[in-house]
CSV table of C-alpha atoms in Angstrom, one decimal:
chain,number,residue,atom,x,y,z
A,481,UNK,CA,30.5,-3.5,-12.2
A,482,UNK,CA,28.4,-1.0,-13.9
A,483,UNK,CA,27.1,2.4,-12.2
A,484,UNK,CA,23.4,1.0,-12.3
A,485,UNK,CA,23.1,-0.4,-9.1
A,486,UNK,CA,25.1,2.3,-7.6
A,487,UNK,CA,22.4,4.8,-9.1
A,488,UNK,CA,19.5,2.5,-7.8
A,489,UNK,CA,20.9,2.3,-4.4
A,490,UNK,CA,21.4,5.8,-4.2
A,491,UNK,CA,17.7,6.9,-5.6
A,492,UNK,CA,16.1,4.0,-2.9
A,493,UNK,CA,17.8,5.9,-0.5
A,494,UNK,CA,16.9,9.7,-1.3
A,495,UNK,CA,13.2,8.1,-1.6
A,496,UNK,CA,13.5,6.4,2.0
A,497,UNK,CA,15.0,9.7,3.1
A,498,UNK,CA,11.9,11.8,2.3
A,499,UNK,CA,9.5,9.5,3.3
A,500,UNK,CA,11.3,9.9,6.6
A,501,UNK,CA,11.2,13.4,6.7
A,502,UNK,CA,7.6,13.8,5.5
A,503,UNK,CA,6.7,11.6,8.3
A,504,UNK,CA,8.7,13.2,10.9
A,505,UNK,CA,7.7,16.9,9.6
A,506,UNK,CA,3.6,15.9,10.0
A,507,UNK,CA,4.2,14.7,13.5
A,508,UNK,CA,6.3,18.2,14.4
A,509,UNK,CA,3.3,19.7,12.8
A,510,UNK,CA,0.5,17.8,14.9
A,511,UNK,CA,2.2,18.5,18.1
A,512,UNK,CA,2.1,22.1,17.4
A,513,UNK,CA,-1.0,22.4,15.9
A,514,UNK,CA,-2.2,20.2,18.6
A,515,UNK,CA,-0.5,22.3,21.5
A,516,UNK,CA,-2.1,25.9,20.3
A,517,UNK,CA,-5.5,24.6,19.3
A,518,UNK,CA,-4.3,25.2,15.8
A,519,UNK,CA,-3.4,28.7,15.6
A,520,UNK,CA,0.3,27.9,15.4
A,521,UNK,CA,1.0,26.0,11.3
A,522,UNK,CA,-3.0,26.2,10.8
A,523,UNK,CA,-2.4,27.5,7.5
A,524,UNK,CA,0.7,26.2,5.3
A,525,UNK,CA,1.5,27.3,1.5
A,526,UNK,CA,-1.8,29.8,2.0
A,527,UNK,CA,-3.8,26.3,2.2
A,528,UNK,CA,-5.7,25.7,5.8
A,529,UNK,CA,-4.8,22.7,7.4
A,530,UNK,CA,-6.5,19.6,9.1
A,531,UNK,CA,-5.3,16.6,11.4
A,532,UNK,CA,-7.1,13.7,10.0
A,533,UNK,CA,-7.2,10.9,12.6
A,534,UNK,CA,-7.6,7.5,11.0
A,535,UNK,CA,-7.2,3.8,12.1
A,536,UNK,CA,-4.2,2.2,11.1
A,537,UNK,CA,-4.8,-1.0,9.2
A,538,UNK,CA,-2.5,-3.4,10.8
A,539,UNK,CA,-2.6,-2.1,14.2
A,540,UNK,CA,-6.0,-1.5,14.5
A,541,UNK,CA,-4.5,2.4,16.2
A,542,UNK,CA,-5.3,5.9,15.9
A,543,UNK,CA,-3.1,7.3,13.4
A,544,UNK,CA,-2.9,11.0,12.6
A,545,UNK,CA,-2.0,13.2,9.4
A,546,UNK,CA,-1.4,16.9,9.4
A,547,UNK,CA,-3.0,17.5,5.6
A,548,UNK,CA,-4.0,20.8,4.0
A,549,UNK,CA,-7.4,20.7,2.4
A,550,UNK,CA,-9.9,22.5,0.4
A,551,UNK,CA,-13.7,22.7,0.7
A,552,UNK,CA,-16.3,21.4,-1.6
A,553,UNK,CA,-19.8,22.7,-0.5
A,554,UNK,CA,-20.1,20.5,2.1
A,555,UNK,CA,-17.0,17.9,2.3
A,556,UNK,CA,-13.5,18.4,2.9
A,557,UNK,CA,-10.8,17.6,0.3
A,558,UNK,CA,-7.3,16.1,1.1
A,559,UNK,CA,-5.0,15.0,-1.6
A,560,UNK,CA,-3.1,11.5,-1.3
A,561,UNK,CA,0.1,13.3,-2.9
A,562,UNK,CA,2.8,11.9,-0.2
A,563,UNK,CA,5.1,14.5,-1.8
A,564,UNK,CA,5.5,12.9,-5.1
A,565,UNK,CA,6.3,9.1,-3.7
A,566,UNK,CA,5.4,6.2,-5.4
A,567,UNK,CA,3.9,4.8,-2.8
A,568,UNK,CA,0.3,6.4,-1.1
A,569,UNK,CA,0.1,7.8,2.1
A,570,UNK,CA,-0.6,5.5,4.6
A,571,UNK,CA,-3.4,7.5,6.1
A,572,UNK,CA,-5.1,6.9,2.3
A,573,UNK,CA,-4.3,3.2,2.8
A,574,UNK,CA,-6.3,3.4,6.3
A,575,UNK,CA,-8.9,5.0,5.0
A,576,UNK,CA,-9.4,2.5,2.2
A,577,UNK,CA,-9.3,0.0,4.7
A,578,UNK,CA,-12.2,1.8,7.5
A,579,UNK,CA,-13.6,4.6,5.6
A,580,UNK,CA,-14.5,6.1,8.9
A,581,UNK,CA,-12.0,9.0,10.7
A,582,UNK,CA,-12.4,12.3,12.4
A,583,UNK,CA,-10.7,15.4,11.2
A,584,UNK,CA,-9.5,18.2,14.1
A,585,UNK,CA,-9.7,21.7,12.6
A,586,UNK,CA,-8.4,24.5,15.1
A,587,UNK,CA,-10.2,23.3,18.3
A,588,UNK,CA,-13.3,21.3,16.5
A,589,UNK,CA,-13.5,17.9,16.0
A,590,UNK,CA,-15.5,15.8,13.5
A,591,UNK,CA,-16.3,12.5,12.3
A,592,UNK,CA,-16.1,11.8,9.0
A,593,UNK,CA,-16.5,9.0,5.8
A,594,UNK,CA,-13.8,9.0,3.1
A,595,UNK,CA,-13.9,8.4,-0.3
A,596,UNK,CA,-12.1,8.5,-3.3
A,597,UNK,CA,-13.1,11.4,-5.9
A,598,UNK,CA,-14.8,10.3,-8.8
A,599,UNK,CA,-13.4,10.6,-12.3
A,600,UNK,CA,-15.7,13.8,-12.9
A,601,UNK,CA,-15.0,15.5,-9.0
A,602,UNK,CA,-11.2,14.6,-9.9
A,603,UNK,CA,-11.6,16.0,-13.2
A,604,UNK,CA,-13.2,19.2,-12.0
A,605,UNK,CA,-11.3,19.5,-8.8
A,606,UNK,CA,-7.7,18.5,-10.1
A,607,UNK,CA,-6.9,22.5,-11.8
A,608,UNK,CA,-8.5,24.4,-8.1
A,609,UNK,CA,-6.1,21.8,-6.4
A,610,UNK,CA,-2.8,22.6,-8.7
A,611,UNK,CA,-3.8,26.7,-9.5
A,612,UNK,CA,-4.2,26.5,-5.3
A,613,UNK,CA,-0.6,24.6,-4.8
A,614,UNK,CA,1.2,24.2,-7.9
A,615,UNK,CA,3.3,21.7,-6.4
A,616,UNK,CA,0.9,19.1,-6.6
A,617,UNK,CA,1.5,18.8,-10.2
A,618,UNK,CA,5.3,18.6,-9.9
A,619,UNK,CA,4.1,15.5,-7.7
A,620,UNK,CA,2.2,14.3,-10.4
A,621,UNK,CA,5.3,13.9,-12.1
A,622,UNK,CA,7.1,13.1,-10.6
A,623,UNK,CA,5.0,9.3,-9.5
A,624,UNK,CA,3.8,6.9,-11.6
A,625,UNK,CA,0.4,6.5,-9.5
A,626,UNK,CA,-2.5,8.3,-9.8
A,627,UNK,CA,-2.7,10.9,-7.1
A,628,UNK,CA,-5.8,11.0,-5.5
A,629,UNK,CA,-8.2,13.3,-4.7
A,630,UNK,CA,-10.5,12.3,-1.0
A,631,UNK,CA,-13.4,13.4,-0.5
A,632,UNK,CA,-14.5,13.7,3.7
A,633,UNK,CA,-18.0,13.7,4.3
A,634,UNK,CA,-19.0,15.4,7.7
A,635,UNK,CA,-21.3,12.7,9.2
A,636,UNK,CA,-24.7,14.6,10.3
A,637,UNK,CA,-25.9,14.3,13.5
């Protein structure tokens, strides 16, 4: 038997493994974020941070993200990084799905419309995003997708 499978086994289960723990560290965040109206972890990496609520796709369920984000005159901007994985982040996967979330930031909730940056806001947007967080582009990568960039509209009204 050749060491192939034994290196493919062992890479599908480092990948499972920081899914896992990106999963399990966002909802640690959200609690406490959550619990002190987002003075406790509203800031991470120097970047502020944002729990964007979506509705999950199969279950039809809130579902919440703790995401840093930038500003872009009016919209906020998330990036669909999942720390690198090859697969998106499901919250991206809702919001292709219903467009339609609310973000919490500190004690103020909003409702808000996603979408996906175009080519020229990705363009323009992509070098503030990695100069901001350089680790974005070892995420970049280190996946084969494209990473998106998501635009969140603040509904008016």
């Amino acid at each position: 038997m050749d060491g192939r499978w034994l290196l493919a086994e062992m890479t599908d289960t480092r990948e499972r493994l920081r899914r896992f723990l990106i999963r399990t560290t966002s909802r640690a965040h959200e609690a406490v974020y959550r619990a002190s109206g987002g003075r406790l972890l509203g800031r991470v990496v120097g970047m502020p941070v944002l729990l964007l609520t979506t509705t999950g796709r199969r279950s039809g369920r809130p579902r919440t993200a703790a995401l840093t984000y930038f500003r872009d005159g009016e919209d906020l901007v998330v990036i669909g990084s999942f720390g690198g994985s090859d697969l998106p982040p499901a919250w991206w996967l809702n919001l292709q799905r219903d467009p339609r979330a609310s973000v919490l930031i500190g004690a103020t909730t909003s409702k808000v419309t996603a979408k996906a940056a175009t080519t020229e806001e990705h363009e323009r947007l992509w070098p503030l995003v990695t100069q901001t967080y350089p680790g974005y582009a070892r995420y970049e990568k280190r996946t084969a997708r494209p990473i998106p960039i998501v635009m969140l509209r603040p509904e008016k009204g």
